[in-house]
Amino acid sequence: MNDHDIPASENASESSACDRRTALKTATALAAGAAIGVSPVVSAAESTAGVDLQPRPWVKIRGIYGGFPDQFLDAGKTPADYGVNAVWVGSGSLKADQIARYHDLGLKVFAEFNSMHATGYLEKHPDAAPIGPDGKPSPAPHGWQGVSPFHAGYQQDRRDEFRRVLREFKIDGIWLDYHHSHASWERDEPLMPDTDFSPAALRLFREQTGIALPDNTAAAAKLLLGEHREAWTDFRCAMFTDWVREYRKILDEERPSALLGTFHCPWSPDEYDGALRRKLAIDLPAQAPYLDVFSIMPYHARFGHVQDPAWIARQTAALGKRLKLRGEPGEKQQIWPIVQLADWGETVAVDQVAAAIDYGSRQPATGLMIFHWSGVSKEPAKIEAMRKAYLAIQPR
């Protein structure tokens, strides 16, 4: 996984927060001693307080996001002892011997792939920065720096890296991450600047739509955010969808048995004035033909719903309705939410672990994973609560 720490601006206000991408690399052997083999401070009754968990035969995947959980093995346990049958690992942290080890244990190993946030590319290619309405590089919102999807060199860089990962590692699937426009949305108060008014984007827009634009970027942006807003939104969404189509093509060429998934914003289409499409350029129905799994990210605490974990199920149900998925056998696509157990900005109490897993595993979901291992692995009580919940919903 690429080195992406929490921006300084977030560290200042959220010193205890842990970035979900950093989580992929920070699980350590030290956490093993703290989390495994220490008597949990929560009882079985307390860990599932108020939640009636029964076997859920439709739930095929019970996963961990954030790397290989070697702490289990170091303590003489297996992931299966905790109801876990899948792990998600950053593509930069994949190791062939670890993949084989976990496959031998009966787990699926999925990779996470950084699509639009590989900011190391900008160090050598500053012209790949997203351009704001003023014609200048758009400042990184809350420190999150995106890259222009219209930059030909960046497109090739990501395609080459995606192909390398699939060719080199025997993974069961690969999930797109950061596949959205330059924005900071993983919080209760998002910051989503209008982009990308780069020369390449404006030129392609003119060619594809036949709409004339002035040469001045600011003047062109004013029109695109005004009378041509819908055409501009459709154009940007189509670009991100085209990237997904390209990723699918590469996967089918290199590892056709693998799944293609995506981590994505949990908002409904009308939230934040239609920001899912108008700001983030995410059109899930359009991307659907190329995807196997939708991993909606309903981080209830991070998104301001810490007292309402049922929000997880509502957002998942809304996604299922939009994609016409019910979580029934025979459906081509699946919904596997990633639910928040680790603290990030807001604390997730131990007694919410079972609720998060409960709401995250309700149909149309047919799998789920917990966010994130590096945080949870340091909290014995949460590990025990996760274990009890996962084993409770595991098919008998």
Short mmCIF file of C-alpha atoms in Angstrom, two decimals:
data_model
loop_
_atom_site.label_atom_id
_atom_site.label_comp_id
_atom_site.label_asym_id
_atom_site.label_seq_id
_atom_site.Cartn_x
_atom_site.Cartn_y
_atom_site.Cartn_z
CA MET A 1 0.00 0.00 0.00
CA ASN A 2 1.20 3.51 -0.69
CA ASP A 3 2.30 5.68 2.20
CA HIS A 4 -0.77 7.80 3.00
CA ASP A 5 -0.86 9.12 6.54
CA ILE A 6 -3.67 11.20 7.96
CA PRO A 7 -3.16 14.80 6.81
CA ALA A 8 -1.71 17.17 9.35
CA SER A 9 -4.95 19.11 9.42
CA GLU A 10 -6.79 16.00 10.60
CA ASN A 11 -4.11 15.02 13.05
CA ALA A 12 -4.51 18.36 14.75
CA SER A 13 -8.21 17.88 15.38
CA GLU A 14 -8.36 14.10 15.54
CA SER A 15 -5.15 12.95 17.19
CA SER A 16 -6.65 9.58 18.02
CA ALA A 17 -7.94 8.94 14.52
CA CYS A 18 -6.48 6.21 12.35
CA ASP A 19 -6.64 6.47 8.57
CA ARG A 20 -8.13 3.38 6.99
CA ARG A 21 -5.32 3.19 4.45
CA THR A 22 -2.57 3.53 7.04
CA ALA A 23 -4.30 0.66 8.81
CA LEU A 24 -3.10 -1.70 6.14
CA LYS A 25 0.49 -1.39 7.29
CA THR A 26 0.39 -0.73 11.01
CA ALA A 27 -0.78 -4.03 12.50
CA THR A 28 2.27 -5.28 14.40
CA ALA A 29 3.45 -8.14 16.52
CA LEU A 30 3.23 -5.83 19.52
CA ALA A 31 -0.53 -5.73 19.06
CA ALA A 32 -0.60 -9.51 19.14
CA GLY A 33 0.56 -9.60 22.72
CA ALA A 34 -1.91 -6.94 23.74
CA ALA A 35 -4.93 -8.28 21.92
CA ILE A 36 -4.59 -12.05 21.77
CA GLY A 37 -4.20 -14.14 24.87
CA VAL A 38 -5.42 -11.45 27.26
CA SER A 39 -8.72 -12.07 29.00
CA PRO A 40 -11.35 -9.79 27.45
CA VAL A 41 -12.95 -7.19 29.67
CA VAL A 42 -16.35 -7.78 28.13
CA SER A 43 -18.61 -10.73 28.82
CA ALA A 44 -20.45 -12.68 26.16
CA ALA A 45 -23.73 -11.10 27.18
CA GLU A 46 -22.30 -7.61 27.12
CA SER A 47 -20.67 -8.08 23.71
CA THR A 48 -24.02 -8.76 22.08
CA ALA A 49 -26.22 -6.67 24.36
CA GLY A 50 -29.57 -5.92 22.75
CA VAL A 51 -28.68 -7.81 19.57
CA ASP A 52 -30.15 -11.17 18.63
CA LEU A 53 -27.62 -12.75 16.29
CA GLN A 54 -28.59 -15.98 14.58
CA PRO A 55 -26.94 -17.96 11.76
CA ARG A 56 -27.25 -16.09 8.48
CA PRO A 57 -26.75 -18.56 5.64
CA TRP A 58 -26.76 -15.78 3.05
CA VAL A 59 -23.61 -14.26 4.55
CA LYS A 60 -20.72 -15.96 2.75
CA ILE A 61 -17.90 -13.60 3.71
CA ARG A 62 -16.89 -12.49 7.21
CA GLY A 63 -13.79 -10.46 6.70
CA ILE A 64 -11.11 -8.27 8.18
CA TYR A 65 -9.85 -5.18 6.41
CA GLY A 66 -6.33 -4.04 7.15
CA GLY A 67 -3.75 -6.73 6.46
CA PHE A 68 -2.88 -10.27 7.44
CA PRO A 69 -4.00 -10.95 11.05
CA ASP A 70 -0.85 -12.84 12.05
CA GLN A 71 -1.63 -12.13 15.68
CA PHE A 72 -4.12 -15.00 15.62
CA LEU A 73 -1.49 -17.42 14.35
CA ASP A 74 1.18 -16.16 16.72
CA ALA A 75 -1.16 -16.98 19.61
CA GLY A 76 -1.81 -20.51 18.34
CA LYS A 77 -5.24 -19.63 16.95
CA THR A 78 -6.59 -19.44 13.43
CA PRO A 79 -8.84 -16.84 11.81
CA ALA A 80 -11.55 -19.50 11.65
CA ASP A 81 -11.58 -19.56 15.46
CA TYR A 82 -12.88 -16.00 15.20
CA GLY A 83 -15.33 -16.66 12.38
CA VAL A 84 -13.09 -14.90 9.85
CA ASN A 85 -12.80 -16.33 6.34
CA ALA A 86 -11.43 -13.42 4.30
CA VAL A 87 -8.85 -10.64 4.55
CA TRP A 88 -8.23 -7.44 2.61
CA VAL A 89 -4.62 -6.32 2.15
CA GLY A 90 -3.22 -3.23 0.46
CA SER A 91 -1.76 -4.12 -2.93
CA GLY A 92 1.62 -2.75 -1.85
CA SER A 93 1.69 -5.08 1.17
CA LEU A 94 0.93 -8.33 -0.65
CA LYS A 95 3.40 -11.18 -0.21
CA ALA A 96 3.21 -14.46 -2.09
CA ASP A 97 4.13 -16.59 0.93
CA GLN A 98 1.50 -14.90 3.10
CA ILE A 99 -1.16 -15.36 0.44
CA ALA A 100 -0.31 -19.06 0.25
CA ARG A 101 -0.32 -19.34 4.05
CA TYR A 102 -3.79 -17.87 4.36
CA HIS A 103 -5.11 -19.83 1.41
CA ASP A 104 -3.93 -23.00 3.19
CA LEU A 105 -5.96 -21.85 6.19
CA GLY A 106 -9.04 -21.66 3.99
CA LEU A 107 -9.26 -17.87 3.71
CA LYS A 108 -9.91 -15.70 0.71
CA VAL A 109 -7.26 -13.04 0.17
CA PHE A 110 -8.39 -9.82 -1.50
CA ALA A 111 -6.27 -6.84 -2.45
CA GLU A 112 -7.08 -3.16 -2.13
CA PHE A 113 -5.94 -1.01 -5.05
CA ASN A 114 -5.41 2.75 -4.84
CA SER A 115 -7.03 4.16 -7.96
CA MET A 116 -7.15 7.97 -7.79
CA HIS A 117 -5.00 8.81 -4.77
CA ALA A 118 -1.49 7.61 -5.73
CA THR A 119 -0.03 10.99 -4.88
CA GLY A 120 3.56 9.88 -5.32
CA TYR A 121 2.91 10.26 -9.04
CA LEU A 122 2.41 13.99 -8.57
CA GLU A 123 5.93 14.45 -7.26
CA LYS A 124 7.32 13.72 -10.71
CA HIS A 125 4.27 14.86 -12.68
CA PRO A 126 2.80 17.98 -11.04
CA ASP A 127 0.72 18.58 -14.15
CA ALA A 128 -1.45 15.63 -13.08
CA ALA A 129 -2.96 17.63 -10.21
CA PRO A 130 -6.72 18.29 -10.43
CA ILE A 131 -7.48 21.83 -11.58
CA GLY A 132 -10.02 24.03 -9.81
CA PRO A 133 -12.46 26.56 -11.33
CA ASP A 134 -9.79 29.27 -11.08
CA GLY A 135 -7.49 27.37 -13.42
CA LYS A 136 -5.02 26.54 -10.65
CA PRO A 137 -4.23 23.21 -8.94
CA SER A 138 -6.99 22.52 -6.42
CA PRO A 139 -5.72 22.52 -2.81
CA ALA A 140 -5.95 19.15 -1.07
CA PRO A 141 -9.19 19.17 0.98
CA HIS A 142 -8.37 18.26 4.59
CA GLY A 143 -4.99 17.14 3.25
CA TRP A 144 -6.40 14.48 0.89
CA GLN A 145 -4.70 14.92 -2.46
CA GLY A 146 -6.32 13.41 -5.51
CA VAL A 147 -5.00 13.03 -9.06
CA SER A 148 -6.64 14.00 -12.34
CA PRO A 149 -8.42 11.08 -14.02
CA PHE A 150 -7.86 12.81 -17.36
CA HIS A 151 -4.07 12.71 -17.21
CA ALA A 152 -2.90 10.19 -19.82
CA GLY A 153 0.32 9.36 -18.02
CA TYR A 154 -1.48 8.67 -14.75
CA GLN A 155 -4.02 6.50 -16.53
CA GLN A 156 -1.20 4.37 -17.91
CA ASP A 157 0.58 4.25 -14.56
CA ARG A 158 -2.48 2.88 -12.80
CA ARG A 159 -3.25 0.38 -15.55
CA ASP A 160 0.30 -0.94 -15.46
CA GLU A 161 0.30 -1.27 -11.68
CA PHE A 162 -3.12 -2.93 -11.66
CA ARG A 163 -1.88 -5.47 -14.20
CA ARG A 164 1.32 -6.11 -12.23
CA VAL A 165 -0.58 -6.88 -9.03
CA LEU A 166 -2.93 -9.30 -10.76
CA ARG A 167 -0.14 -11.00 -12.68
CA GLU A 168 2.21 -11.35 -9.72
CA PHE A 169 -0.12 -12.42 -6.90
CA LYS A 170 -2.63 -15.27 -6.68
CA ILE A 171 -5.34 -13.18 -5.08
CA ASP A 172 -9.05 -13.95 -5.02
CA GLY A 173 -10.08 -10.43 -5.95
CA ILE A 174 -9.06 -6.81 -6.06
CA TRP A 175 -11.00 -3.82 -4.73
CA LEU A 176 -10.78 -0.30 -6.12
CA ASP A 177 -10.21 2.35 -3.49
CA TYR A 178 -10.24 6.13 -3.82
CA HIS A 179 -12.06 5.73 -7.11
CA HIS A 180 -13.63 9.17 -7.00
CA SER A 181 -12.73 12.77 -7.70
CA HIS A 182 -10.43 14.93 -5.58
CA ALA A 183 -12.36 15.30 -2.30
CA SER A 184 -12.49 14.61 1.42
CA TRP A 185 -15.80 12.87 2.09
CA GLU A 186 -15.03 10.26 4.76
CA ARG A 187 -16.39 12.39 7.57
CA ASP A 188 -19.57 14.00 8.82
CA GLU A 189 -18.63 17.38 7.30
CA PRO A 190 -17.16 16.67 3.86
CA LEU A 191 -15.15 19.05 1.72
CA MET A 192 -15.66 18.49 -2.00
CA PRO A 193 -14.16 21.09 -4.34
CA ASP A 194 -15.26 21.30 -7.94
CA THR A 195 -12.67 19.78 -10.28
CA ASP A 196 -11.21 18.88 -12.80
CA PHE A 197 -10.91 21.75 -15.27
CA SER A 198 -7.59 20.63 -16.71
CA PRO A 199 -6.80 21.36 -20.39
CA ALA A 200 -7.16 17.65 -21.21
CA ALA A 201 -10.59 17.48 -19.56
CA LEU A 202 -11.91 20.61 -21.25
CA ARG A 203 -10.62 19.49 -24.63
CA LEU A 204 -12.22 16.06 -24.30
CA PHE A 205 -15.50 17.58 -23.10
CA ARG A 206 -15.67 19.77 -26.21
CA GLU A 207 -14.94 16.80 -28.46
CA GLN A 208 -17.47 14.46 -26.89
CA THR A 209 -20.34 16.86 -26.34
CA GLY A 210 -19.90 19.41 -29.13
CA ILE A 211 -20.46 22.15 -26.55
CA ALA A 212 -18.32 25.22 -27.19
CA LEU A 213 -16.34 26.62 -24.27
CA PRO A 214 -14.21 29.75 -23.95
CA ASP A 215 -10.44 29.29 -23.84
CA ASN A 216 -10.22 30.93 -20.42
CA THR A 217 -10.47 28.20 -17.76
CA ALA A 218 -12.36 30.30 -15.23
CA ALA A 219 -14.93 31.34 -17.83
CA ALA A 220 -15.30 27.75 -19.03
CA ALA A 221 -15.70 26.49 -15.46
CA LYS A 222 -18.45 29.02 -14.81
CA LEU A 223 -20.45 27.61 -17.70
CA LEU A 224 -19.77 24.01 -16.72
CA LEU A 225 -20.96 24.63 -13.17
CA GLY A 226 -23.93 26.61 -14.44
CA GLU A 227 -25.94 25.98 -17.57
CA HIS A 228 -23.90 22.93 -18.61
CA ARG A 229 -23.78 21.32 -15.15
CA GLU A 230 -25.65 18.16 -16.07
CA ALA A 231 -23.58 17.57 -19.19
CA TRP A 232 -20.40 18.18 -17.17
CA THR A 233 -21.56 15.78 -14.44
CA ASP A 234 -22.40 13.06 -16.97
CA PHE A 235 -19.03 13.57 -18.65
CA ARG A 236 -17.03 13.26 -15.43
CA CYS A 237 -18.99 10.21 -14.26
CA ALA A 238 -18.43 8.57 -17.63
CA MET A 239 -14.67 9.03 -17.26
CA PHE A 240 -14.61 7.26 -13.90
CA THR A 241 -16.85 4.52 -15.27
CA ASP A 242 -14.49 4.11 -18.21
CA TRP A 243 -11.64 3.57 -15.77
CA VAL A 244 -13.65 0.74 -14.17
CA ARG A 245 -14.22 -0.77 -17.61
CA GLU A 246 -10.46 -0.70 -18.23
CA TYR A 247 -9.74 -2.30 -14.87
CA ARG A 248 -12.24 -5.04 -15.70
CA LYS A 249 -10.59 -5.69 -19.04
CA ILE A 250 -7.19 -6.10 -17.40
CA LEU A 251 -8.57 -8.40 -14.69
CA ASP A 252 -10.26 -10.60 -17.30
CA GLU A 253 -6.95 -10.86 -19.16
CA GLU A 254 -4.71 -11.53 -16.17
CA ARG A 255 -6.82 -13.30 -13.53
CA PRO A 256 -10.35 -13.91 -14.78
CA SER A 257 -11.30 -16.00 -11.74
CA ALA A 258 -10.74 -13.03 -9.42
CA LEU A 259 -13.49 -10.69 -8.25
CA LEU A 260 -13.50 -6.97 -8.99
CA GLY A 261 -14.87 -4.95 -6.11
CA THR A 262 -15.05 -1.31 -5.13
CA PHE A 263 -15.01 0.59 -1.85
CA HIS A 264 -17.32 3.55 -2.19
CA CYS A 265 -19.14 6.39 -0.50
CA PRO A 266 -22.29 5.30 1.38
CA TRP A 267 -24.45 8.28 0.52
CA SER A 268 -27.72 8.01 -1.33
CA PRO A 269 -27.96 9.87 -4.67
CA ASP A 270 -29.84 12.83 -3.20
CA GLU A 271 -27.60 13.48 -0.18
CA TYR A 272 -25.47 16.63 -0.15
CA ASP A 273 -27.33 17.94 -3.19
CA GLY A 274 -26.50 14.94 -5.32
CA ALA A 275 -22.81 14.98 -4.41
CA LEU A 276 -22.30 11.30 -5.18
CA ARG A 277 -22.45 12.10 -8.90
CA ARG A 278 -22.08 15.88 -9.05
CA LYS A 279 -19.04 16.13 -6.77
CA LEU A 280 -17.48 12.68 -6.47
CA ALA A 281 -18.31 11.50 -10.03
CA ILE A 282 -19.49 8.11 -8.76
CA ASP A 283 -22.21 6.50 -10.89
CA LEU A 284 -22.64 3.04 -9.40
CA PRO A 285 -25.41 1.82 -11.75
CA ALA A 286 -23.18 2.72 -14.71
CA GLN A 287 -20.18 0.96 -13.16
CA ALA A 288 -22.21 -2.10 -12.19
CA PRO A 289 -21.74 -4.10 -15.43
CA TYR A 290 -18.00 -4.23 -14.74
CA LEU A 291 -18.10 -4.97 -11.00
CA ASP A 292 -18.72 -8.09 -8.95
CA VAL A 293 -18.90 -6.65 -5.43
CA PHE A 294 -19.97 -3.30 -4.01
CA SER A 295 -18.38 -2.59 -0.63
CA ILE A 296 -20.33 0.37 0.65
CA MET A 297 -18.54 2.19 3.50
CA PRO A 298 -21.20 3.05 6.11
CA TYR A 299 -18.86 4.11 8.94
CA HIS A 300 -21.63 5.00 11.33
CA ALA A 301 -19.43 6.72 13.93
CA ARG A 302 -17.24 8.59 11.47
CA PHE A 303 -20.25 9.85 9.53
CA GLY A 304 -22.08 11.28 12.52
CA HIS A 305 -24.35 8.32 13.33
CA VAL A 306 -22.58 7.01 16.39
CA GLN A 307 -25.89 6.68 18.25
CA ASP A 308 -27.65 5.13 15.28
CA PRO A 309 -25.85 2.02 13.99
CA ALA A 310 -29.06 1.02 12.18
CA TRP A 311 -28.01 3.65 9.63
CA ILE A 312 -25.66 0.97 8.29
CA ALA A 313 -28.55 -1.25 7.25
CA ARG A 314 -30.57 1.65 5.84
CA GLN A 315 -27.76 2.74 3.54
CA THR A 316 -27.09 -0.82 2.42
CA ALA A 317 -30.77 -1.39 1.73
CA ALA A 318 -30.92 1.82 -0.31
CA LEU A 319 -27.95 0.66 -2.38
CA GLY A 320 -29.59 -2.69 -2.98
CA LYS A 321 -32.75 -0.99 -4.17
CA ARG A 322 -30.79 1.25 -6.53
CA LEU A 323 -28.86 -1.69 -8.00
CA LYS A 324 -31.84 -4.07 -7.89
CA LEU A 325 -29.99 -6.48 -5.60
CA ARG A 326 -31.74 -8.43 -2.85
CA GLY A 327 -28.92 -10.59 -1.54
CA GLU A 328 -30.44 -13.76 -2.94
CA PRO A 329 -28.76 -16.77 -4.59
CA GLY A 330 -27.95 -16.42 -8.25
CA GLU A 331 -27.44 -12.66 -8.31
CA LYS A 332 -24.47 -11.63 -10.44
CA GLN A 333 -23.34 -8.89 -8.09
CA GLN A 334 -22.90 -8.83 -4.34
CA ILE A 335 -22.97 -6.17 -1.62
CA TRP A 336 -20.36 -6.58 1.13
CA PRO A 337 -20.33 -3.57 3.46
CA ILE A 338 -17.27 -2.54 5.44
CA VAL A 339 -18.43 -1.59 8.94
CA GLN A 340 -16.58 0.53 11.46
CA LEU A 341 -15.36 -1.12 14.65
CA ALA A 342 -12.15 0.86 15.17
CA ASP A 343 -12.16 4.38 16.54
CA TRP A 344 -11.69 7.10 13.94
CA GLY A 345 -12.64 10.57 15.09
CA GLU A 346 -15.56 9.12 17.07
CA THR A 347 -15.19 6.21 19.47
CA VAL A 348 -16.98 2.99 18.65
CA ALA A 349 -17.99 1.46 21.97
CA VAL A 350 -17.49 -2.24 22.54
CA ASP A 351 -21.22 -2.72 22.98
CA GLN A 352 -21.74 -1.45 19.42
CA VAL A 353 -19.59 -4.16 17.81
CA ALA A 354 -22.37 -6.73 17.64
CA ALA A 355 -24.82 -4.10 16.37
CA ALA A 356 -22.48 -3.00 13.57
CA ILE A 357 -22.02 -6.60 12.47
CA ASP A 358 -25.74 -7.24 12.78
CA TYR A 359 -26.76 -4.28 10.64
CA GLY A 360 -23.89 -4.82 8.21
CA SER A 361 -24.86 -8.43 7.53
CA ARG A 362 -28.54 -7.91 6.79
CA GLN A 363 -29.74 -8.54 3.27
CA PRO A 364 -29.10 -7.38 0.61
CA ALA A 365 -25.58 -7.80 2.04
CA THR A 366 -24.14 -11.28 1.44
CA GLY A 367 -20.82 -10.59 3.14
CA LEU A 368 -19.10 -7.93 5.23
CA MET A 369 -15.76 -6.93 6.69
CA ILE A 370 -14.68 -4.93 9.70
CA PHE A 371 -12.75 -1.66 9.57
CA HIS A 372 -9.92 -1.87 10.52
CA TRP A 373 -7.57 -4.52 11.85
CA SER A 374 -4.72 -2.31 13.08
CA GLY A 375 -7.13 -0.50 15.38
CA VAL A 376 -9.25 -3.44 16.51
CA SER A 377 -6.21 -5.68 17.00
CA LYS A 378 -5.15 -3.49 19.94
CA GLU A 379 -8.50 -3.83 21.72
CA PRO A 380 -9.06 -7.29 23.24
CA ALA A 381 -12.68 -6.53 24.11
CA LYS A 382 -13.52 -5.64 20.52
CA ILE A 383 -11.79 -8.73 19.20
CA GLU A 384 -13.84 -10.88 21.54
CA ALA A 385 -17.05 -9.08 20.59
CA MET A 386 -16.22 -9.53 16.90
CA ARG A 387 -15.49 -13.21 17.46
CA LYS A 388 -18.81 -13.84 19.18
CA ALA A 389 -20.75 -11.92 16.55
CA TYR A 390 -19.04 -13.55 13.58
CA LEU A 391 -19.44 -17.04 15.01
CA ALA A 392 -23.09 -16.30 15.81
CA ILE A 393 -23.96 -15.41 12.21
CA GLN A 394 -21.80 -18.16 10.71
CA PRO A 395 -23.93 -20.80 8.96
CA ARG A 396 -24.17 -24.02 10.95
#
